[in-house]
CSV table of N, CA, C and O in Angstrom, one decimal:
chain,number,residue,atom,x,y,z
A,1,MET,N,-0.8,21.1,17.0
A,1,MET,CA,-1.8,20.6,14.9
A,1,MET,C,-3.3,20.2,15.6
A,1,MET,O,-3.4,19.7,16.6
A,2,ALA,N,-4.4,20.4,14.7
A,2,ALA,CA,-5.5,20.8,15.4
A,2,ALA,C,-6.1,19.4,14.5
A,2,ALA,O,-5.5,18.6,13.9
A,3,GLY,N,-5.9,18.5,16.0
A,3,GLY,CA,-7.0,17.4,15.6
A,3,GLY,C,-6.4,15.8,15.5
A,3,GLY,O,-6.0,15.3,15.4
A,4,GLY,N,-4.9,17.0,15.9
A,4,GLY,CA,-3.4,15.4,16.2
A,4,GLY,C,-3.7,15.3,17.6
A,4,GLY,O,-5.0,15.1,18.2
A,5,ARG,N,-2.7,13.5,17.5
A,5,ARG,CA,-3.1,13.1,19.4
A,5,ARG,C,-3.2,13.6,20.0
A,5,ARG,O,-1.5,14.4,19.8
A,6,VAL,N,-3.4,13.6,20.9
A,6,VAL,CA,-3.2,14.5,22.2
A,6,VAL,C,-3.4,13.8,23.7
A,6,VAL,O,-2.8,14.6,24.6
A,7,HIS,N,-3.4,12.3,23.4
A,7,HIS,CA,-3.3,11.6,24.8
A,7,HIS,C,-2.2,10.5,24.4
A,7,HIS,O,-1.4,10.4,23.1
A,8,ARG,N,-1.6,10.8,25.5
A,8,ARG,CA,-0.5,9.6,25.7
A,8,ARG,C,-0.5,8.4,26.6
A,8,ARG,O,-1.2,9.1,27.9
A,9,HIS,N,-0.1,7.6,26.5
A,9,HIS,CA,0.0,6.2,27.3
A,9,HIS,C,1.5,6.0,27.5
A,9,HIS,O,2.1,5.2,26.1
A,10,GLU,N,1.3,4.8,28.5
A,10,GLU,CA,3.4,4.8,29.2
A,10,GLU,C,2.6,3.3,29.4
A,10,GLU,O,1.1,2.6,30.5
A,11,VAL,N,3.3,2.6,28.5
A,11,VAL,CA,3.9,1.2,28.9
A,11,VAL,C,4.6,0.5,29.3
A,11,VAL,O,5.8,0.5,28.0
A,12,LYS,N,5.1,0.3,30.1
A,12,LYS,CA,6.1,-1.4,31.2
A,12,LYS,C,5.9,-2.4,31.0
A,12,LYS,O,4.7,-3.0,30.7
A,13,VAL,N,7.1,-3.4,29.6
A,13,VAL,CA,7.5,-4.3,29.1
A,13,VAL,C,8.3,-4.7,30.1
A,13,VAL,O,9.4,-4.5,30.3
A,14,SER,N,8.9,-6.3,29.8
A,14,SER,CA,10.5,-6.9,30.2
A,14,SER,C,11.0,-6.7,29.2
A,14,SER,O,10.7,-6.5,27.8
A,15,PRO,N,12.5,-7.8,29.5
A,15,PRO,CA,13.6,-7.1,28.3
A,15,PRO,C,13.0,-7.7,27.2
A,15,PRO,O,13.2,-8.0,25.6
A,16,GLU,N,12.6,-8.9,27.5
A,16,GLU,CA,11.9,-10.1,26.5
A,16,GLU,C,11.1,-9.7,25.7
A,16,GLU,O,11.1,-9.5,24.6
A,17,GLU,N,10.3,-8.3,26.5
A,17,GLU,CA,8.5,-8.2,25.4
A,17,GLU,C,8.9,-6.8,24.9
A,17,GLU,O,8.9,-6.7,23.5
A,18,GLU,N,10.4,-6.3,25.0
A,18,GLU,CA,10.5,-5.2,24.8
A,18,GLU,C,11.3,-5.8,23.2
A,18,GLU,O,11.2,-5.2,22.5
A,19,ALA,N,12.3,-7.1,23.3
A,19,ALA,CA,13.1,-7.2,22.5
A,19,ALA,C,11.9,-7.8,20.6
A,19,ALA,O,12.2,-7.8,19.8
A,20,ARG,N,11.1,-8.6,21.7
A,20,ARG,CA,10.1,-9.4,20.5
A,20,ARG,C,9.8,-8.2,19.8
A,20,ARG,O,9.0,-8.3,18.9
A,21,LEU,N,8.9,-7.0,20.8
A,21,LEU,CA,8.4,-5.2,20.4
A,21,LEU,C,9.2,-5.2,19.4
A,21,LEU,O,8.5,-4.6,17.8
A,22,THR,N,10.4,-4.7,19.8
A,22,THR,CA,11.3,-4.3,18.6
A,22,THR,C,11.1,-5.2,17.1
A,22,THR,O,11.6,-4.5,16.2
A,23,ALA,N,11.8,-6.5,17.5
A,23,ALA,CA,11.8,-7.1,16.3
A,23,ALA,C,10.7,-7.0,15.5
A,23,ALA,O,10.8,-7.1,14.4
A,24,LEU,N,9.3,-7.1,16.1
A,24,LEU,CA,8.3,-6.7,14.9
A,24,LEU,C,8.3,-6.0,14.1
A,24,LEU,O,7.1,-4.8,13.2
A,25,ALA,N,7.8,-4.7,15.2
A,25,ALA,CA,7.7,-3.5,14.8
A,25,ALA,C,9.2,-3.1,13.5
A,25,ALA,O,8.5,-2.4,13.1
A,26,GLU,N,10.3,-3.4,14.2
A,26,GLU,CA,11.1,-3.2,12.7
A,26,GLU,C,11.0,-4.3,11.6
A,26,GLU,O,11.1,-3.4,10.6
A,27,ARG,N,10.4,-5.2,11.8
A,27,ARG,CA,10.3,-6.2,10.6
A,27,ARG,C,8.7,-5.5,9.6
A,27,ARG,O,8.8,-5.8,8.1
A,28,HIS,N,7.6,-5.1,10.2
A,28,HIS,CA,7.1,-3.7,10.0
A,28,HIS,C,7.2,-2.8,9.2
A,28,HIS,O,6.3,-1.7,8.3
A,29,ARG,N,8.2,-2.6,9.8
A,29,ARG,CA,8.7,-1.1,9.0
A,29,ARG,C,8.4,0.8,9.5
A,29,ARG,O,7.7,1.1,9.1
A,30,ILE,N,8.2,0.3,11.3
A,30,ILE,CA,7.1,0.6,11.6
A,30,ILE,C,7.7,1.5,13.1
A,30,ILE,O,8.0,0.0,13.6
A,31,THR,N,7.0,1.8,14.3
A,31,THR,CA,7.6,2.1,15.5
A,31,THR,C,6.8,1.5,16.1
A,31,THR,O,5.4,0.5,16.2
A,32,VAL,N,7.2,1.0,17.1
A,32,VAL,CA,6.6,0.4,18.6
A,32,VAL,C,5.4,0.4,19.2
A,32,VAL,O,4.2,0.1,19.2
A,33,PRO,N,5.1,2.1,19.0
A,33,PRO,CA,4.4,3.3,19.0
A,33,PRO,C,3.0,2.8,18.6
A,33,PRO,O,1.5,2.3,19.2
A,34,ARG,N,3.6,2.3,16.7
A,34,ARG,CA,2.7,2.6,16.1
A,34,ARG,C,1.6,1.5,16.2
A,34,ARG,O,0.6,0.5,16.0
A,35,LEU,N,3.1,0.2,16.6
A,35,LEU,CA,2.9,-1.1,16.4
A,35,LEU,C,1.8,-1.5,17.5
A,35,LEU,O,0.2,-2.1,17.6
A,36,LEU,N,1.4,-0.9,18.6
A,36,LEU,CA,0.9,-1.9,19.8
A,36,LEU,C,-0.6,-0.6,19.3
A,36,LEU,O,-2.0,-1.5,19.5
A,37,VAL,N,-0.5,1.0,18.8
A,37,VAL,CA,-2.1,1.2,18.6
A,37,VAL,C,-2.8,0.2,17.6
A,37,VAL,O,-4.1,0.3,17.7
A,38,GLU,N,-1.9,-0.2,16.8
A,38,GLU,CA,-2.2,-1.1,15.4
A,38,GLU,C,-2.9,-2.5,15.4
A,38,GLU,O,-3.9,-2.4,15.8
A,39,ALA,N,-2.4,-3.1,17.2
A,39,ALA,CA,-2.6,-4.2,17.4
A,39,ALA,C,-4.0,-4.2,18.2
A,39,ALA,O,-5.1,-5.0,18.2
A,40,ALA,N,-4.0,-3.2,18.7
A,40,ALA,CA,-4.6,-2.9,19.8
A,40,ALA,C,-6.3,-2.8,19.4
A,40,ALA,O,-6.9,-3.1,19.3
A,41,LEU,N,-6.2,-1.7,18.1
A,41,LEU,CA,-7.5,-0.8,17.7
A,41,LEU,C,-7.8,-2.2,16.0
A,41,LEU,O,-8.8,-2.0,15.7
A,42,SER,N,-7.0,-2.9,15.7
A,42,SER,CA,-7.5,-3.9,14.6
A,42,SER,C,-8.5,-4.7,15.3
A,42,SER,O,-8.5,-5.4,16.4
A,43,GLU,N,-9.2,-5.1,14.1
A,43,GLU,CA,-10.0,-6.3,14.6
A,43,GLU,C,-9.6,-7.3,14.5
A,43,GLU,O,-10.8,-8.2,15.7
A,44,GLY,N,-9.1,-7.6,14.0
A,44,GLY,CA,-8.9,-8.9,14.3
A,44,GLY,C,-7.8,-9.1,15.4
A,44,GLY,O,-7.5,-10.4,15.5
A,45,GLY,N,-7.2,-8.3,16.2
A,45,GLY,CA,-6.4,-8.6,16.9
A,45,GLY,C,-5.1,-8.2,17.1
A,45,GLY,O,-4.5,-8.2,15.7
A,46,ALA,N,-4.2,-8.4,18.1
A,46,ALA,CA,-2.8,-8.5,17.4
A,46,ALA,C,-2.6,-8.9,16.1
A,46,ALA,O,-1.3,-8.8,15.5
A,47,GLY,N,-2.6,-10.1,16.1
A,47,GLY,CA,-2.2,-10.8,14.9
A,47,GLY,C,-2.4,-10.5,13.9
A,47,GLY,O,-2.0,-10.2,12.5
A,48,ALA,N,-4.1,-9.5,13.2
A,48,ALA,CA,-4.3,-9.2,12.5
A,48,ALA,C,-3.0,-7.8,11.7
A,48,ALA,O,-3.1,-6.9,10.1
A,49,VAL,N,-2.8,-7.1,12.2
A,49,VAL,CA,-1.4,-6.1,12.1
A,49,VAL,C,-0.3,-6.3,11.1
A,49,VAL,O,-0.5,-5.6,10.0
A,50,PRO,N,0.2,-7.8,11.4
A,50,PRO,CA,1.4,-8.3,10.5
A,50,PRO,C,0.2,-8.6,9.7
A,50,PRO,O,0.9,-8.3,7.9
A,51,ALA,N,-0.3,-9.4,9.6
A,51,ALA,CA,-1.2,-9.9,8.2
A,51,ALA,C,-2.6,-8.5,7.4
A,51,ALA,O,-1.4,-8.7,5.8
A,52,ALA,N,-2.3,-7.7,7.9
A,52,ALA,CA,-2.4,-6.7,7.1
A,52,ALA,C,-1.8,-6.4,6.6
A,52,ALA,O,-2.6,-4.8,4.9
A,53,ARG,N,-0.9,-5.3,7.3
A,53,ARG,CA,-0.2,-4.6,6.2
A,53,ARG,C,0.3,-5.9,5.6
A,53,ARG,O,0.8,-5.5,3.9
A,54,ARG,N,1.7,-7.4,5.4
A,54,ARG,CA,1.5,-7.9,4.6
A,54,ARG,C,0.7,-7.4,2.9
A,54,ARG,O,0.9,-7.9,2.0
A,55,GLU,N,-1.0,-8.1,3.4
A,55,GLU,CA,-2.3,-8.1,2.8
A,55,GLU,C,-2.0,-6.6,1.6
A,55,GLU,O,-1.9,-6.7,0.7
A,56,LEU,N,-1.6,-5.2,2.3
A,56,LEU,CA,-1.7,-4.4,1.4
A,56,LEU,C,-0.6,-4.1,1.0
A,56,LEU,O,-0.2,-4.0,0.3
A,57,PHE,N,1.1,-4.5,1.5
A,57,PHE,CA,2.1,-4.5,0.6
A,57,PHE,C,1.9,-5.5,-0.3
A,57,PHE,O,2.2,-4.9,-1.5
A,58,MET,N,1.2,-6.8,-0.1
A,58,MET,CA,1.5,-7.6,-1.5
A,58,MET,C,0.5,-6.8,-2.3
A,58,MET,O,0.9,-6.6,-3.4
A,59,GLU,N,-1.0,-5.9,-1.9
A,59,GLU,CA,-1.7,-5.8,-3.4
A,59,GLU,C,-1.4,-4.0,-4.0
A,59,GLU,O,-1.6,-4.1,-5.4
A,60,LEU,N,-0.3,-3.3,-3.1
A,60,LEU,CA,-0.3,-2.7,-3.2
A,60,LEU,C,1.7,-2.4,-4.8
A,60,LEU,O,2.0,-2.0,-5.4
A,61,ALA,N,2.1,-3.5,-4.1
A,61,ALA,CA,2.4,-4.5,-5.0
A,61,ALA,C,2.7,-5.2,-6.5
A,61,ALA,O,3.1,-4.1,-7.8
A,62,ALA,N,1.1,-5.4,-6.7
A,62,ALA,CA,0.9,-5.6,-7.9
A,62,ALA,C,-0.1,-4.3,-8.2
A,62,ALA,O,0.2,-4.4,-9.7
A,63,LEU,N,-0.1,-3.7,-7.5
A,63,LEU,CA,-0.8,-2.1,-8.0
A,63,LEU,C,0.8,-1.5,-8.7
A,63,LEU,O,0.4,-1.2,-10.1
A,64,GLN,N,2.1,-1.8,-8.6
A,64,GLN,CA,2.6,-0.7,-9.2
A,64,GLN,C,3.3,-1.8,-9.9
A,64,GLN,O,3.6,-1.1,-10.9
A,65,ARG,N,3.6,-2.9,-10.4
A,65,ARG,CA,4.1,-3.9,-11.9
A,65,ARG,C,2.9,-3.2,-12.4
A,65,ARG,O,3.3,-3.0,-14.1
A,66,LEU,N,1.6,-3.2,-12.5
A,66,LEU,CA,0.7,-2.8,-13.4
A,66,LEU,C,1.0,-1.9,-14.1
A,66,LEU,O,1.1,-1.5,-15.4
A,67,VAL,N,0.8,-0.7,-12.9
A,67,VAL,CA,1.6,0.8,-13.7
A,67,VAL,C,2.6,0.6,-14.6
A,67,VAL,O,2.4,1.6,-15.5
A,68,GLY,N,3.6,0.3,-13.9
A,68,GLY,CA,5.3,0.3,-14.5
A,68,GLY,C,4.4,-0.3,-15.8
A,68,GLY,O,5.3,0.1,-17.0
A,69,THR,N,3.9,-1.4,-16.6
A,69,THR,CA,3.2,-2.3,-17.4
A,69,THR,C,2.8,-1.0,-17.9
A,69,THR,O,3.3,-1.0,-19.5
A,70,VAL,N,1.4,-0.7,-17.9
A,70,VAL,CA,1.3,0.3,-18.5
A,70,VAL,C,1.4,1.3,-19.1
A,70,VAL,O,1.7,1.4,-20.1
A,71,ALA,N,2.3,1.6,-17.9
A,71,ALA,CA,3.6,2.6,-19.0
A,71,ALA,C,4.7,2.3,-19.4
A,71,ALA,O,5.2,3.3,-20.4
A,72,VAL,N,4.8,1.1,-19.6
A,72,VAL,CA,6.2,1.1,-21.1
A,72,VAL,C,5.4,1.3,-22.3
A,72,VAL,O,5.8,1.4,-23.2
A,73,THR,N,4.1,0.1,-21.5
A,73,THR,CA,3.3,0.6,-23.1
A,73,THR,C,3.1,1.7,-23.7
A,73,THR,O,2.5,1.8,-24.5
A,74,VAL,N,2.0,2.5,-23.0
A,74,VAL,CA,2.1,3.8,-23.4
A,74,VAL,C,3.5,4.4,-24.2
A,74,VAL,O,3.1,5.9,-24.7
A,75,ASP,N,4.4,4.5,-23.5
A,75,ASP,CA,5.3,5.2,-24.1
A,75,ASP,C,6.1,4.6,-24.8
A,75,ASP,O,6.6,5.7,-25.9
A,76,GLY,N,5.7,3.7,-25.3
A,76,GLY,CA,6.5,3.1,-26.7
A,76,GLY,C,5.1,3.1,-28.0
A,76,GLY,O,5.8,3.7,-29.0
A,77,LEU,N,4.2,3.4,-27.9
A,77,LEU,CA,3.3,3.6,-28.6
A,77,LEU,C,3.2,5.0,-28.9
A,77,LEU,O,3.3,5.8,-29.7
A,78,ALA,N,3.4,5.9,-27.9
A,78,ALA,CA,3.8,7.3,-27.9
A,78,ALA,C,4.9,7.5,-28.8
A,78,ALA,O,5.1,8.4,-29.8
A,79,ARG,N,5.9,7.3,-28.4
A,79,ARG,CA,7.3,7.5,-29.2
A,79,ARG,C,7.1,6.7,-30.6
A,79,ARG,O,7.8,7.5,-32.1
A,80,HIS,N,6.5,5.2,-31.1
A,80,HIS,CA,5.9,5.4,-32.4
A,80,HIS,C,5.6,6.5,-33.5
A,80,HIS,O,5.8,6.6,-34.4
A,81,ALA,N,4.2,7.0,-31.8
A,81,ALA,CA,3.5,7.7,-32.8
A,81,ALA,C,4.3,8.5,-33.3
A,81,ALA,O,4.6,10.0,-34.2
A,82,ALA,N,5.5,9.9,-32.3
A,82,ALA,CA,6.0,10.5,-32.8
A,82,ALA,C,7.4,10.5,-33.6
A,82,ALA,O,7.6,11.3,-34.3
A,83,THR,N,7.5,9.9,-33.5
A,83,THR,CA,8.3,9.5,-34.9
A,83,THR,C,7.8,8.6,-36.4
A,83,THR,O,8.4,8.9,-36.8
A,84,THR,N,6.9,7.9,-36.4
A,84,THR,CA,6.0,8.0,-38.1
A,84,THR,C,5.0,8.4,-37.9
A,84,THR,O,4.4,8.7,-39.1
A,85,GLY,N,4.4,9.2,-37.0
A,85,GLY,CA,3.7,10.6,-37.5
A,85,GLY,C,2.1,9.3,-37.3
A,85,GLY,O,0.8,9.7,-38.0
A,86,GLN,N,2.0,7.7,-37.0
A,86,GLN,CA,0.8,7.3,-37.1
A,86,GLN,C,1.0,6.8,-35.9
A,86,GLN,O,1.4,6.4,-34.9
A,87,VAL,N,-0.7,6.2,-35.2
A,87,VAL,CA,-1.3,5.4,-34.1
A,87,VAL,C,-1.1,3.8,-34.5
A,87,VAL,O,-2.1,3.7,-35.1
A,88,ARG,N,-0.9,3.3,-33.6
A,88,ARG,CA,-0.7,2.2,-33.6
A,88,ARG,C,-1.9,1.1,-33.3
A,88,ARG,O,-3.1,2.7,-32.2
A,89,ALA,N,-2.8,-0.3,-33.9
A,89,ALA,CA,-3.7,0.1,-33.5
A,89,ALA,C,-4.5,-0.7,-31.8
A,89,ALA,O,-5.0,0.0,-31.4
A,90,GLU,N,-3.6,-0.4,-31.5
A,90,GLU,CA,-3.3,-1.1,-29.8
A,90,GLU,C,-3.4,-0.3,-29.1
A,90,GLU,O,-3.7,-0.3,-27.6
A,91,ALA,N,-3.3,0.6,-29.6
A,91,ALA,CA,-3.4,2.3,-28.6
A,91,ALA,C,-4.4,2.6,-27.6
A,91,ALA,O,-4.3,2.1,-26.6
A,92,ALA,N,-5.6,2.1,-28.5
A,92,ALA,CA,-7.2,2.0,-27.8
A,92,ALA,C,-6.9,1.3,-26.8
A,92,ALA,O,-7.5,1.2,-25.4
A,93,GLU,N,-6.5,0.6,-26.6
A,93,GLU,CA,-6.2,-1.5,-26.1
A,93,GLU,C,-5.6,-0.9,-24.5
A,93,GLU,O,-5.8,-1.3,-24.0
A,94,ALA,N,-4.6,0.1,-25.0
A,94,ALA,CA,-3.7,0.1,-23.8
A,94,ALA,C,-3.8,1.2,-22.9
A,94,ALA,O,-4.3,1.6,-21.9
A,95,LEU,N,-4.6,1.8,-23.6
A,95,LEU,CA,-5.3,3.5,-22.8
A,95,LEU,C,-6.8,3.2,-21.9
A,95,LEU,O,-6.7,3.3,-21.0
A,96,ALA,N,-7.2,1.6,-22.6
A,96,ALA,CA,-8.6,0.7,-22.1
A,96,ALA,C,-7.8,0.4,-20.6
A,96,ALA,O,-8.2,0.6,-19.9
A,97,ARG,N,-6.7,-0.4,-20.8
A,97,ARG,CA,-6.0,-0.7,-19.6
A,97,ARG,C,-5.7,-0.1,-18.8
A,97,ARG,O,-5.3,0.0,-17.7
A,98,ALA,N,-4.9,1.0,-19.3
A,98,ALA,CA,-4.4,2.2,-18.3
A,98,ALA,C,-6.0,2.9,-17.6
A,98,ALA,O,-5.8,3.0,-15.9
A,99,ARG,N,-6.7,3.2,-17.7
A,99,ARG,CA,-8.7,3.0,-16.9
A,99,ARG,C,-8.3,2.2,-16.1
A,99,ARG,O,-8.6,2.9,-15.3
A,100,ASP,N,-8.3,1.1,-16.9
A,100,ASP,CA,-8.7,-0.1,-16.1
A,100,ASP,C,-7.8,-0.1,-14.3
A,100,ASP,O,-8.0,-0.2,-13.4
A,101,VAL,N,-6.2,-0.1,-14.9
A,101,VAL,CA,-5.4,0.1,-13.6
A,101,VAL,C,-6.1,1.4,-12.8
A,101,VAL,O,-5.9,0.8,-11.4
A,102,ILE,N,-6.8,2.3,-13.5
A,102,ILE,CA,-6.4,3.6,-12.3
A,102,ILE,C,-8.0,3.3,-11.6
A,102,ILE,O,-7.6,3.4,-10.2
A,103,VAL,N,-8.9,2.8,-12.1
A,103,VAL,CA,-10.3,2.2,-11.5
A,103,VAL,C,-9.8,1.3,-10.5
A,103,VAL,O,-10.4,1.2,-8.5
A,104,ARG,N,-9.2,0.6,-10.7
A,104,ARG,CA,-8.8,-0.4,-9.7
A,104,ARG,C,-7.6,0.6,-8.6
A,104,ARG,O,-8.1,0.0,-7.2
A,105,ILE,N,-7.3,1.7,-8.7
A,105,ILE,CA,-6.5,1.9,-8.0
A,105,ILE,C,-7.4,2.8,-6.4
A,105,ILE,O,-7.5,2.8,-5.7
A,106,ASP,N,-7.8,3.2,-7.7
A,106,ASP,CA,-9.2,4.4,-6.8
A,106,ASP,C,-10.3,4.0,-5.6
A,106,ASP,O,-10.4,3.6,-4.7
A,107,ARG,N,-10.5,1.8,-6.3
A,107,ARG,CA,-11.8,1.2,-5.7
A,107,ARG,C,-10.7,0.8,-4.7
A,107,ARG,O,-11.1,0.5,-4.2
A,108,PHE,N,-9.1,0.4,-4.8
A,108,PHE,CA,-8.4,-0.3,-3.5
A,108,PHE,C,-8.2,0.8,-2.3
A,108,PHE,O,-8.5,1.1,-0.8
A,109,LEU,N,-8.2,2.7,-3.1
A,109,LEU,CA,-7.8,3.2,-2.3
A,109,LEU,C,-9.3,3.5,-1.4
A,109,LEU,O,-9.3,4.3,0.0
A,110,ALA,N,-10.3,3.8,-2.0
A,110,ALA,CA,-11.7,4.5,-1.2
A,110,ALA,C,-11.9,2.8,-0.4
A,110,ALA,O,-12.2,3.3,0.7
A,111,GLY,N,-11.4,1.0,-0.4
A,111,GLY,CA,-11.6,1.0,0.3
A,111,GLY,C,-11.4,0.5,2.0
A,111,GLY,O,-11.9,0.3,2.2
A,112,MET,N,-9.5,0.9,1.4
A,112,MET,CA,-8.4,1.9,3.1
A,112,MET,C,-9.5,3.0,2.9
A,112,MET,O,-9.6,2.2,4.6
A,113,ALA,N,-10.5,4.2,2.6
A,113,ALA,CA,-11.2,5.1,3.5
A,113,ALA,C,-11.8,4.6,3.6
A,113,ALA,O,-12.6,5.4,4.5
A,114,GLY,N,-12.5,3.3,3.7
A,114,GLY,CA,-13.7,3.1,4.3
A,114,GLY,C,-15.0,3.4,3.7
A,114,GLY,O,-16.4,3.4,4.6
A,115,ARG,N,-14.7,3.8,2.1
A,115,ARG,CA,-16.0,4.1,1.8
A,115,ARG,C,-16.0,3.3,0.2
A,115,ARG,O,-17.1,2.9,-0.5
A,116,GLY,N,-16.3,2.6,1.0
A,116,GLY,CA,-16.8,1.1,-0.2
A,116,GLY,C,-16.1,0.8,-1.9
A,116,GLY,O,-14.7,1.7,-1.9
A,117,SER,N,-16.6,0.5,-2.2
A,117,SER,CA,-16.3,0.3,-3.9
A,117,SER,C,-16.6,1.4,-5.2
A,117,SER,O,-16.0,1.3,-6.2
A,118,GLY,N,-17.5,3.0,-4.3
A,118,GLY,CA,-18.1,3.8,-4.8
A,118,GLY,C,-18.0,3.5,-6.7
A,118,GLY,O,-18.2,3.9,-7.2
């Protein structure tokens, strides 16, 4: 794989350390090697990895709820229009809300990629 990971490091830990690392990795649904890499390379040190993952999870969960809400609203408006041939007055507002959610997702992804809010 071009540009993939080519270096390997071996780390020896005690049984107690192994138990703690395994439990922490399982809690965050990542492997122990991924936990060690993220902890070592994060700006905030080892404690930043769980906090950053938690913040990321919370933001993604909020975006998921927003997308779900917008999708249900737009679906209801589309069904009404298909059934009656009339577009409800709140359709423009719902589409503006959908656009706002898309912009928020774009900014979030740009921030994750280190490109700022573009």
